Tab-separated table of N, CA and C in Angstrom:
chain	number	residue	atom	x	y	z
A	1030	MET	N	-62.914	-57.443	9.074
A	1030	MET	CA	-61.869	-56.717	9.753
A	1030	MET	C	-61.242	-57.640	10.785
A	1031	SER	N	-59.919	-57.681	10.866
A	1031	SER	CA	-59.262	-58.573	11.807
A	1031	SER	C	-59.485	-58.093	13.233
A	1032	ARG	N	-59.273	-58.981	14.132
A	1032	ARG	CA	-59.501	-58.682	15.537
A	1032	ARG	C	-58.556	-57.582	16.035
A	1033	LEU	N	-57.359	-57.529	15.491
A	1033	LEU	CA	-56.400	-56.513	15.908
A	1033	LEU	C	-56.753	-55.131	15.389
A	1034	ASN	N	-57.497	-55.064	14.296
A	1034	ASN	CA	-57.822	-53.775	13.697
A	1034	ASN	C	-59.203	-53.254	14.087
A	1035	LYS	N	-59.895	-53.922	15.001
A	1035	LYS	CA	-61.217	-53.466	15.402
A	1035	LYS	C	-61.105	-52.139	16.125
A	1036	PRO	N	-62.010	-51.239	15.852
A	1036	PRO	CA	-61.990	-49.967	16.576
A	1036	PRO	C	-62.395	-50.197	18.031
A	1037	ASP	N	-61.857	-49.378	18.912
A	1037	ASP	CA	-62.166	-49.483	20.329
A	1037	ASP	C	-63.564	-48.943	20.565
A	1038	THR	N	-64.478	-49.834	20.949
A	1038	THR	CA	-65.862	-49.423	21.160
A	1038	THR	C	-66.234	-49.416	22.627
A	1039	THR	N	-65.249	-49.617	23.497
A	1039	THR	CA	-65.565	-49.608	24.923
A	1039	THR	C	-65.580	-48.183	25.429
A	1040	ASP	N	-66.470	-47.927	26.366
A	1040	ASP	CA	-66.475	-46.598	26.962
A	1040	ASP	C	-65.501	-46.598	28.134
A	1041	SER	N	-65.353	-45.475	28.782
A	1041	SER	CA	-64.316	-45.318	29.793
A	1041	SER	C	-64.706	-45.901	31.152
A	1042	THR	N	-65.854	-46.508	31.288
A	1042	THR	CA	-66.224	-47.093	32.573
A	1042	THR	C	-65.521	-48.418	32.758
A	1043	ASP	N	-65.485	-48.880	33.991
A	1043	ASP	CA	-64.798	-50.125	34.311
A	1043	ASP	C	-65.694	-51.343	34.158
A	1044	THR	N	-66.940	-51.166	33.809
A	1044	THR	CA	-67.830	-52.307	33.673
A	1044	THR	C	-67.608	-52.967	32.331
A	1045	PRO	N	-67.490	-54.302	32.318
A	1045	PRO	CA	-67.268	-54.985	31.046
A	1045	PRO	C	-68.532	-54.939	30.197
A	1046	SER	N	-68.349	-54.674	28.898
A	1046	SER	CA	-69.487	-54.611	28.002
A	1046	SER	C	-69.374	-55.654	26.892
A	1047	ALA	N	-68.376	-56.507	26.971
A	1047	ALA	CA	-68.177	-57.507	25.928
A	1047	ALA	C	-69.298	-58.540	25.990
A	1048	SER	N	-69.734	-58.965	24.829
A	1048	SER	CA	-70.842	-59.896	24.793
A	1048	SER	C	-70.424	-61.284	24.343
A	1049	THR	N	-69.242	-61.428	23.800
A	1049	THR	CA	-68.773	-62.740	23.375
A	1049	THR	C	-67.493	-63.077	24.118
A	1050	PRO	N	-67.203	-64.348	24.294
A	1050	PRO	CA	-65.976	-64.733	24.991
A	1050	PRO	C	-64.729	-64.232	24.282
A	1051	GLU	N	-64.825	-64.073	22.974
A	1051	GLU	CA	-63.693	-63.606	22.193
A	1051	GLU	C	-63.331	-62.161	22.536
A	1052	GLU	N	-64.341	-61.372	22.888
A	1052	GLU	CA	-64.109	-59.969	23.198
A	1052	GLU	C	-63.836	-59.735	24.678
A	1053	THR	N	-64.091	-60.727	25.518
A	1053	THR	CA	-63.861	-60.593	26.947
A	1053	THR	C	-62.383	-60.794	27.223
A	1054	PRO	N	-61.747	-59.860	27.934
A	1054	PRO	CA	-60.329	-60.036	28.226
A	1054	PRO	C	-60.121	-61.232	29.144
A	1055	ALA	N	-59.073	-61.969	28.858
A	1055	ALA	CA	-58.775	-63.159	29.648
A	1055	ALA	C	-58.234	-62.746	31.009
A	1056	ARG	N	-58.720	-63.393	32.046
A	1056	ARG	CA	-58.219	-63.147	33.388
A	1056	ARG	C	-57.512	-64.404	33.857
A	1057	PRO	N	-56.401	-64.243	34.543
A	1057	PRO	CA	-55.711	-65.442	35.017
A	1057	PRO	C	-56.575	-66.151	36.051
A	1058	SER	N	-56.649	-67.449	35.933
A	1058	SER	CA	-57.472	-68.198	36.876
A	1058	SER	C	-56.670	-68.485	38.130
A	1059	VAL	N	-57.362	-68.596	39.240
A	1059	VAL	CA	-56.710	-68.905	40.502
A	1059	VAL	C	-56.120	-70.313	40.442
A	1060	ALA	N	-56.799	-71.203	39.753
A	1060	ALA	CA	-56.321	-72.577	39.660
A	1060	ALA	C	-54.968	-72.657	38.954
A	1061	ALA	N	-54.715	-71.757	38.028
A	1061	ALA	CA	-53.447	-71.784	37.300
A	1061	ALA	C	-52.282	-71.440	38.220
A	1062	ALA	N	-52.532	-70.614	39.244
A	1062	ALA	CA	-51.466	-70.224	40.153
A	1062	ALA	C	-51.296	-71.209	41.305
A	1063	THR	N	-52.229	-72.115	41.478
A	1063	THR	CA	-52.178	-73.081	42.563
A	1063	THR	C	-51.301	-74.251	42.163
A	1064	PRO	N	-50.338	-74.637	43.031
A	1064	PRO	CA	-49.493	-75.775	42.671
A	1064	PRO	C	-50.283	-77.066	42.627
A	1065	GLU	N	-49.815	-77.983	41.822
A	1065	GLU	CA	-50.461	-79.286	41.691
A	1065	GLU	C	-50.306	-80.078	42.976
A	1066	PRO	N	-51.270	-80.889	43.326
A	1066	PRO	CA	-51.126	-81.724	44.515
A	1066	PRO	C	-50.049	-82.781	44.315
A	1067	THR	N	-49.531	-83.268	45.412
A	1067	THR	CA	-48.479	-84.273	45.358
A	1067	THR	C	-49.035	-85.579	44.806
A	1068	THR	N	-48.369	-86.096	43.788
A	1068	THR	CA	-48.754	-87.373	43.222
A	1068	THR	C	-47.512	-88.229	43.083
A	1069	ALA	N	-47.710	-89.522	43.024
A	1069	ALA	CA	-46.571	-90.430	42.929
A	1069	ALA	C	-45.887	-90.341	41.573
A	1070	THR	N	-46.609	-89.937	40.533
A	1070	THR	CA	-46.010	-89.919	39.207
A	1070	THR	C	-45.758	-88.508	38.686
A	1071	GLY	N	-46.284	-87.487	39.328
A	1071	GLY	CA	-46.138	-86.110	38.856
A	1071	GLY	C	-44.815	-85.508	39.277
A	1072	THR	N	-44.635	-84.234	38.938
A	1072	THR	CA	-43.404	-83.548	39.291
A	1072	THR	C	-43.294	-83.327	40.779
A	1073	ALA	N	-44.415	-83.350	41.493
A	1073	ALA	CA	-44.367	-83.163	42.934
A	1073	ALA	C	-43.658	-84.323	43.617
A	1074	SER	N	-43.501	-85.455	42.941
A	1074	SER	CA	-42.797	-86.584	43.539
A	1074	SER	C	-41.291	-86.313	43.627
A	1075	MET	N	-40.856	-85.169	43.135
A	1075	MET	CA	-39.464	-84.766	43.288
A	1075	MET	C	-39.169	-84.439	44.749
A	1076	TYR	N	-40.230	-84.173	45.533
A	1076	TYR	CA	-40.072	-83.747	46.910
A	1076	TYR	C	-40.459	-84.864	47.873
A	1077	GLU	N	-39.780	-84.867	48.984
A	1077	GLU	CA	-40.020	-85.868	50.020
A	1077	GLU	C	-41.394	-85.645	50.647
A	1078	PRO	N	-42.222	-86.691	50.736
A	1078	PRO	CA	-43.511	-86.514	51.393
A	1078	PRO	C	-43.318	-86.295	52.897
A	1079	TYR	N	-44.250	-85.592	53.513
A	1079	TYR	CA	-44.184	-85.300	54.938
A	1079	TYR	C	-44.231	-86.603	55.742
A	1080	PRO	N	-43.201	-86.865	56.561
A	1080	PRO	CA	-43.172	-88.128	57.298
A	1080	PRO	C	-43.990	-88.128	58.586
A	1081	GLY	N	-44.506	-86.980	59.000
A	1081	GLY	CA	-45.277	-86.888	60.241
A	1081	GLY	C	-44.439	-86.292	61.364
A	1082	ALA	N	-45.100	-85.617	62.294
A	1082	ALA	CA	-44.392	-84.933	63.380
A	1082	ALA	C	-43.635	-85.922	64.268
A	1083	GLY	N	-44.169	-87.120	64.452
A	1083	GLY	CA	-43.526	-88.124	65.297
A	1083	GLY	C	-42.193	-88.621	64.756
A	1084	TYR	N	-41.919	-88.332	63.505
A	1084	TYR	CA	-40.676	-88.768	62.868
A	1084	TYR	C	-39.474	-87.993	63.418
A	1085	PHE	N	-39.723	-86.771	63.880
A	1085	PHE	CA	-38.638	-85.866	64.266
A	1085	PHE	C	-38.464	-85.888	65.781
A	1086	HIS	N	-37.479	-86.676	66.235
A	1086	HIS	CA	-37.194	-86.778	67.664
A	1086	HIS	C	-35.717	-87.080	67.847
A	1087	GLY	N	-35.240	-86.851	69.052
A	1087	GLY	CA	-33.846	-87.130	69.371
A	1087	GLY	C	-33.498	-88.575	69.070
A	1088	GLY	N	-32.346	-88.800	68.510
A	1088	GLY	CA	-31.912	-90.144	68.178
A	1088	GLY	C	-32.237	-90.560	66.756
A	1089	ARG	N	-33.027	-89.769	66.022
A	1089	ARG	CA	-33.384	-90.099	64.643
A	1089	ARG	C	-32.201	-89.792	63.741
A	1090	THR	N	-31.790	-90.770	62.984
A	1090	THR	CA	-30.760	-90.599	61.962
A	1090	THR	C	-31.373	-91.042	60.650
A	1091	SER	N	-31.380	-90.138	59.677
A	1091	SER	CA	-32.082	-90.442	58.439
A	1091	SER	C	-31.594	-89.568	57.303
A	1092	PRO	N	-31.594	-90.099	56.075
A	1092	PRO	CA	-31.283	-89.263	54.915
A	1092	PRO	C	-32.351	-88.181	54.703
A	1093	ILE	N	-33.559	-88.410	55.192
A	1093	ILE	CA	-34.614	-87.387	55.077
A	1093	ILE	C	-34.263	-86.192	55.951
A	1094	VAL	N	-33.800	-86.445	57.175
A	1094	VAL	CA	-33.382	-85.361	58.076
A	1094	VAL	C	-32.208	-84.606	57.456
A	1095	HIS	N	-31.290	-85.335	56.837
A	1095	HIS	CA	-30.123	-84.701	56.204
A	1095	HIS	C	-30.557	-83.818	55.022
A	1096	ALA	N	-31.482	-84.322	54.199
A	1096	ALA	CA	-31.972	-83.535	53.061
A	1096	ALA	C	-32.692	-82.279	53.545
A	1097	MET	N	-33.470	-82.402	54.622
A	1097	MET	CA	-34.151	-81.244	55.195
A	1097	MET	C	-33.125	-80.217	55.688
A	1098	ALA	N	-32.079	-80.703	56.368
A	1098	ALA	CA	-31.043	-79.805	56.888
A	1098	ALA	C	-30.342	-79.056	55.751
A	1099	ARG	N	-30.056	-79.761	54.656
A	1099	ARG	CA	-29.420	-79.096	53.502
A	1099	ARG	C	-30.318	-77.997	52.939
A	1100	ARG	N	-31.638	-78.256	52.880
A	1100	ARG	CA	-32.570	-77.221	52.395
A	1100	ARG	C	-32.601	-76.023	53.340
A	1101	LEU	N	-32.540	-76.284	54.650
A	1101	LEU	CA	-32.530	-75.181	55.619
A	1101	LEU	C	-31.260	-74.345	55.479
A	1102	VAL	N	-30.139	-75.000	55.157
A	1102	VAL	CA	-28.896	-74.271	54.891
A	1102	VAL	C	-29.080	-73.398	53.650
A	1103	GLN	N	-29.637	-73.973	52.583
A	1103	GLN	CA	-29.864	-73.223	51.342
A	1103	GLN	C	-30.776	-72.023	51.573
A	1104	GLU	N	-31.757	-72.176	52.443
A	1104	GLU	CA	-32.701	-71.093	52.728
A	1104	GLU	C	-32.135	-70.068	53.706
A	1105	GLY	N	-30.959	-70.343	54.290
A	1105	GLY	CA	-30.316	-69.394	55.191
A	1105	GLY	C	-30.790	-69.471	56.634
A	1106	HIS	N	-31.385	-70.589	57.025
A	1106	HIS	CA	-31.894	-70.718	58.388
A	1106	HIS	C	-30.983	-71.528	59.296
A	1107	TRP	N	-29.913	-72.085	58.779
A	1107	TRP	CA	-28.999	-72.878	59.587
A	1107	TRP	C	-27.933	-71.938	60.131
A	1108	THR	N	-28.050	-71.550	61.393
A	1108	THR	CA	-27.134	-70.560	61.956
A	1108	THR	C	-26.224	-71.138	63.033
A	1109	THR	N	-26.353	-72.407	63.340
A	1109	THR	CA	-25.544	-73.032	64.378
A	1109	THR	C	-24.224	-73.529	63.802
A	1110	THR	N	-23.276	-73.777	64.686
A	1110	THR	CA	-21.988	-74.303	64.225
A	1110	THR	C	-22.041	-75.817	64.049
A	1111	GLN	N	-23.120	-76.448	64.512
A	1111	GLN	CA	-23.276	-77.890	64.315
A	1111	GLN	C	-23.396	-78.175	62.825
A	1112	PRO	N	-22.842	-79.296	62.378
A	1112	PRO	CA	-23.002	-79.636	60.962
A	1112	PRO	C	-24.456	-80.013	60.667
A	1113	ALA	N	-24.879	-79.711	59.460
A	1113	ALA	CA	-26.239	-80.039	59.009
A	1113	ALA	C	-26.238	-81.492	58.551
A	1114	GLY	N	-26.230	-82.394	59.499
A	1114	GLY	CA	-26.092	-83.808	59.186
A	1114	GLY	C	-27.385	-84.587	59.293
A	1115	PRO	N	-27.285	-85.920	59.244
A	1115	PRO	CA	-28.460	-86.784	59.224
A	1115	PRO	C	-29.051	-87.069	60.605
A	1116	ASP	N	-28.358	-86.662	61.690
A	1116	ASP	CA	-28.851	-86.907	63.048
A	1116	ASP	C	-29.699	-85.728	63.505
A	1117	TRP	N	-30.946	-85.987	63.939
A	1117	TRP	CA	-31.840	-84.920	64.415
A	1117	TRP	C	-31.261	-84.344	65.707
A	1118	THR	N	-30.984	-83.043	65.697
A	1118	THR	CA	-30.401	-82.363	66.852
A	1118	THR	C	-31.204	-81.107	67.156
A	1119	ASN	N	-30.823	-80.431	68.238
A	1119	ASN	CA	-31.451	-79.154	68.549
A	1119	ASN	C	-31.148	-78.117	67.472
A	1120	GLY	N	-30.024	-78.281	66.768
A	1120	GLY	CA	-29.712	-77.381	65.652
A	1120	GLY	C	-30.752	-77.498	64.543
A	1121	HIS	N	-31.181	-78.715	64.246
A	1121	HIS	CA	-32.231	-78.929	63.249
A	1121	HIS	C	-33.524	-78.262	63.713
A	1122	LYS	N	-33.837	-78.458	64.981
A	1122	LYS	CA	-35.076	-77.907	65.537
A	1122	LYS	C	-35.070	-76.374	65.509
A	1123	ARG	N	-33.930	-75.773	65.872
A	1123	ARG	CA	-33.823	-74.302	65.839
A	1123	ARG	C	-33.929	-73.766	64.414
A	1124	ALA	N	-33.271	-74.441	63.480
A	1124	ALA	CA	-33.302	-73.997	62.082
A	1124	ALA	C	-34.714	-74.115	61.513
A	1125	PHE	N	-35.410	-75.217	61.823
A	1125	PHE	CA	-36.764	-75.362	61.300
A	1125	PHE	C	-37.700	-74.375	61.963
A	1126	ALA	N	-37.485	-74.059	63.247
A	1126	ALA	CA	-38.301	-73.039	63.923
A	1126	ALA	C	-38.103	-71.682	63.249
A	1127	ALA	N	-36.879	-71.368	62.852
A	1127	ALA	CA	-36.625	-70.106	62.149
A	1127	ALA	C	-37.353	-70.087	60.807
A	1128	PHE	N	-37.356	-71.225	60.108
A	1128	PHE	CA	-38.082	-71.318	58.845
A	1128	PHE	C	-39.585	-71.152	59.069
A	1129	GLN	N	-40.123	-71.823	60.099
A	1129	GLN	CA	-41.544	-71.684	60.413
A	1129	GLN	C	-41.887	-70.236	60.742
A	1130	HIS	N	-40.987	-69.560	61.427
A	1130	HIS	CA	-41.239	-68.161	61.799
A	1130	HIS	C	-41.324	-67.269	60.561
A	1131	THR	N	-40.556	-67.576	59.513
A	1131	THR	CA	-40.652	-66.770	58.287
A	1131	THR	C	-41.994	-66.997	57.585
A	1132	LEU	N	-42.585	-68.179	57.781
A	1132	LEU	CA	-43.886	-68.460	57.179
A	1132	LEU	C	-45.021	-67.838	57.982
A	1133	ARG	N	-44.815	-67.679	59.287
A	1133	ARG	CA	-45.883	-67.219	60.186
A	1133	ARG	C	-45.355	-66.129	61.114
A	1134	PRO	N	-44.894	-65.010	60.577
A	1134	PRO	CA	-44.256	-64.009	61.438
A	1134	PRO	C	-45.215	-63.308	62.396
A	1135	GLU	N	-46.404	-62.982	61.960
A	1135	GLU	CA	-47.316	-62.215	62.792
A	1135	GLU	C	-48.383	-63.071	63.447
A	1136	GLU	N	-48.908	-64.034	62.706
A	1136	GLU	CA	-50.018	-64.822	63.222
A	1136	GLU	C	-49.585	-65.731	64.356
A	1137	GLY	N	-48.300	-65.977	64.468
A	1137	GLY	CA	-47.860	-66.960	65.454
A	1137	GLY	C	-47.946	-68.332	64.837
A	1138	GLY	N	-48.894	-69.109	65.265
A	1138	GLY	CA	-49.019	-70.453	64.726
A	1138	GLY	C	-47.894	-71.336	65.237
A	1139	ASP	N	-47.697	-72.452	64.601
A	1139	ASP	CA	-46.713	-73.430	65.035
A	1139	ASP	C	-45.320	-72.999	64.613
A	1140	VAL	N	-44.518	-72.608	65.570
A	1140	VAL	CA	-43.105	-72.315	65.325
A	1140	VAL	C	-42.256	-73.100	66.318
A	1141	SER	N	-42.670	-74.349	66.570
A	1141	SER	CA	-42.025	-75.193	67.573
A	1141	SER	C	-40.681	-75.751	67.116
A	1142	GLY	N	-40.454	-75.776	65.818
A	1142	GLY	CA	-39.240	-76.396	65.294
A	1142	GLY	C	-39.467	-77.826	64.857
A	1143	ILE	N	-40.604	-78.406	65.249
A	1143	ILE	CA	-40.977	-79.729	64.762
A	1143	ILE	C	-41.717	-79.513	63.446
A	1144	PRO	N	-41.249	-80.095	62.356
A	1144	PRO	CA	-41.891	-79.846	61.062
A	1144	PRO	C	-43.384	-80.203	61.062
A	1145	ASP	N	-44.176	-79.292	60.533
A	1145	ASP	CA	-45.595	-79.547	60.286
A	1145	ASP	C	-45.765	-79.705	58.780
A	1146	GLU	N	-46.896	-80.221	58.360
A	1146	GLU	CA	-47.069	-80.564	56.952
A	1146	GLU	C	-47.002	-79.346	56.028
A	1147	VAL	N	-47.607	-78.234	56.443
A	1147	VAL	CA	-47.610	-77.041	55.590
A	1147	VAL	C	-46.191	-76.509	55.394
A	1148	ALA	N	-45.453	-76.371	56.495
A	1148	ALA	CA	-44.080	-75.863	56.395
A	1148	ALA	C	-43.186	-76.847	55.630
A	1149	TRP	N	-43.401	-78.139	55.853
A	1149	TRP	CA	-42.613	-79.154	55.148
A	1149	TRP	C	-42.812	-79.025	53.639
A	1150	ASP	N	-44.056	-78.887	53.227
A	1150	ASP	CA	-44.341	-78.761	51.791
A	1150	ASP	C	-43.732	-77.486	51.219
A	1151	ARG	N	-43.730	-76.414	51.973
A	1151	ARG	CA	-43.137	-75.159	51.500
A	1151	ARG	C	-41.624	-75.235	51.399
A	1152	LEU	N	-40.999	-76.022	52.273
A	1152	LEU	CA	-39.536	-76.154	52.242
A	1152	LEU	C	-39.078	-76.916	51.001
A	1153	GLN	N	-39.904	-77.790	50.477
A	1153	GLN	CA	-39.609	-78.573	49.276
A	1153	GLN	C	-38.310	-79.376	49.428
A	1154	VAL	N	-38.341	-80.282	50.382
A	1154	VAL	CA	-37.203	-81.167	50.629
A	1154	VAL	C	-37.102	-82.148	49.472
A	1155	PRO	N	-35.950	-82.237	48.815
A	1155	PRO	CA	-35.823	-83.164	47.686
A	1155	PRO	C	-35.998	-84.615	48.134
A	1156	ARG	N	-36.598	-85.407	47.280
A	1156	ARG	CA	-36.868	-86.813	47.608
A	1156	ARG	C	-35.555	-87.579	47.728
A	1157	VAL	N	-35.426	-88.291	48.836
A	1157	VAL	CA	-34.284	-89.183	49.038
A	1157	VAL	C	-34.743	-90.606	49.274
A	1158	SER	N	-36.025	-90.789	49.610
A	1158	SER	CA	-36.561	-92.137	49.792
A	1158	SER	C	-37.132	-92.615	48.465
A	1159	PRO	N	-37.176	-93.909	48.245
A	1159	PRO	CA	-37.742	-94.401	46.987
A	1159	PRO	C	-39.225	-94.077	46.902
A	1160	ALA	N	-39.661	-93.686	45.714
A	1160	ALA	CA	-41.079	-93.396	45.488
A	1160	ALA	C	-41.847	-94.694	45.551
A	1161	GLN	N	-42.971	-94.672	46.263
A	1161	GLN	CA	-43.802	-95.867	46.360
A	1161	GLN	C	-44.666	-95.958	45.124
A	1162	SER	N	-44.728	-97.149	44.540
A	1162	SER	CA	-45.581	-97.317	43.361
A	1162	SER	C	-46.999	-97.559	43.833
A	1163	ARG	N	-47.942	-97.055	43.065
A	1163	ARG	CA	-49.357	-97.211	43.396
A	1163	ARG	C	-49.916	-98.360	42.590
A	1164	GLU	N	-50.347	-99.401	43.287
A	1164	GLU	CA	-50.911	-100.550	42.600
A	1164	GLU	C	-52.416	-100.545	42.781
A	1165	ASN	N	-53.136	-100.867	41.716
A	1165	ASN	CA	-54.596	-100.880	41.780
A	1165	ASN	C	-55.102	-102.274	41.938
């Protein structure tokens, strides 16, 4: 008898009674829902790696800052009249603080406007710097 035509032999309780892996219903694994870690050759290399908190200060002009600003505009967090340009300004800091607040509305946490690694990874800033090759 094919697997599709087997009579239902389970009782109405919620306890599993299957004895073979074939009869056990598949459950989605947590690992399948977890994103892959950032690698130099994987799809995660599409995103700019976190440059560190010290990177974001007054006077910084960078294509990375510009790419971050464009993502903040796309996410709807850029509310200032200042252009979302490559120069780090208070507008960038306010927009990133608004983004951080959406990630941590109740717990508080870091909503300083200075990018932290977790928020940076969630923003998914497209890569603008050349990918570094890994030599062994």
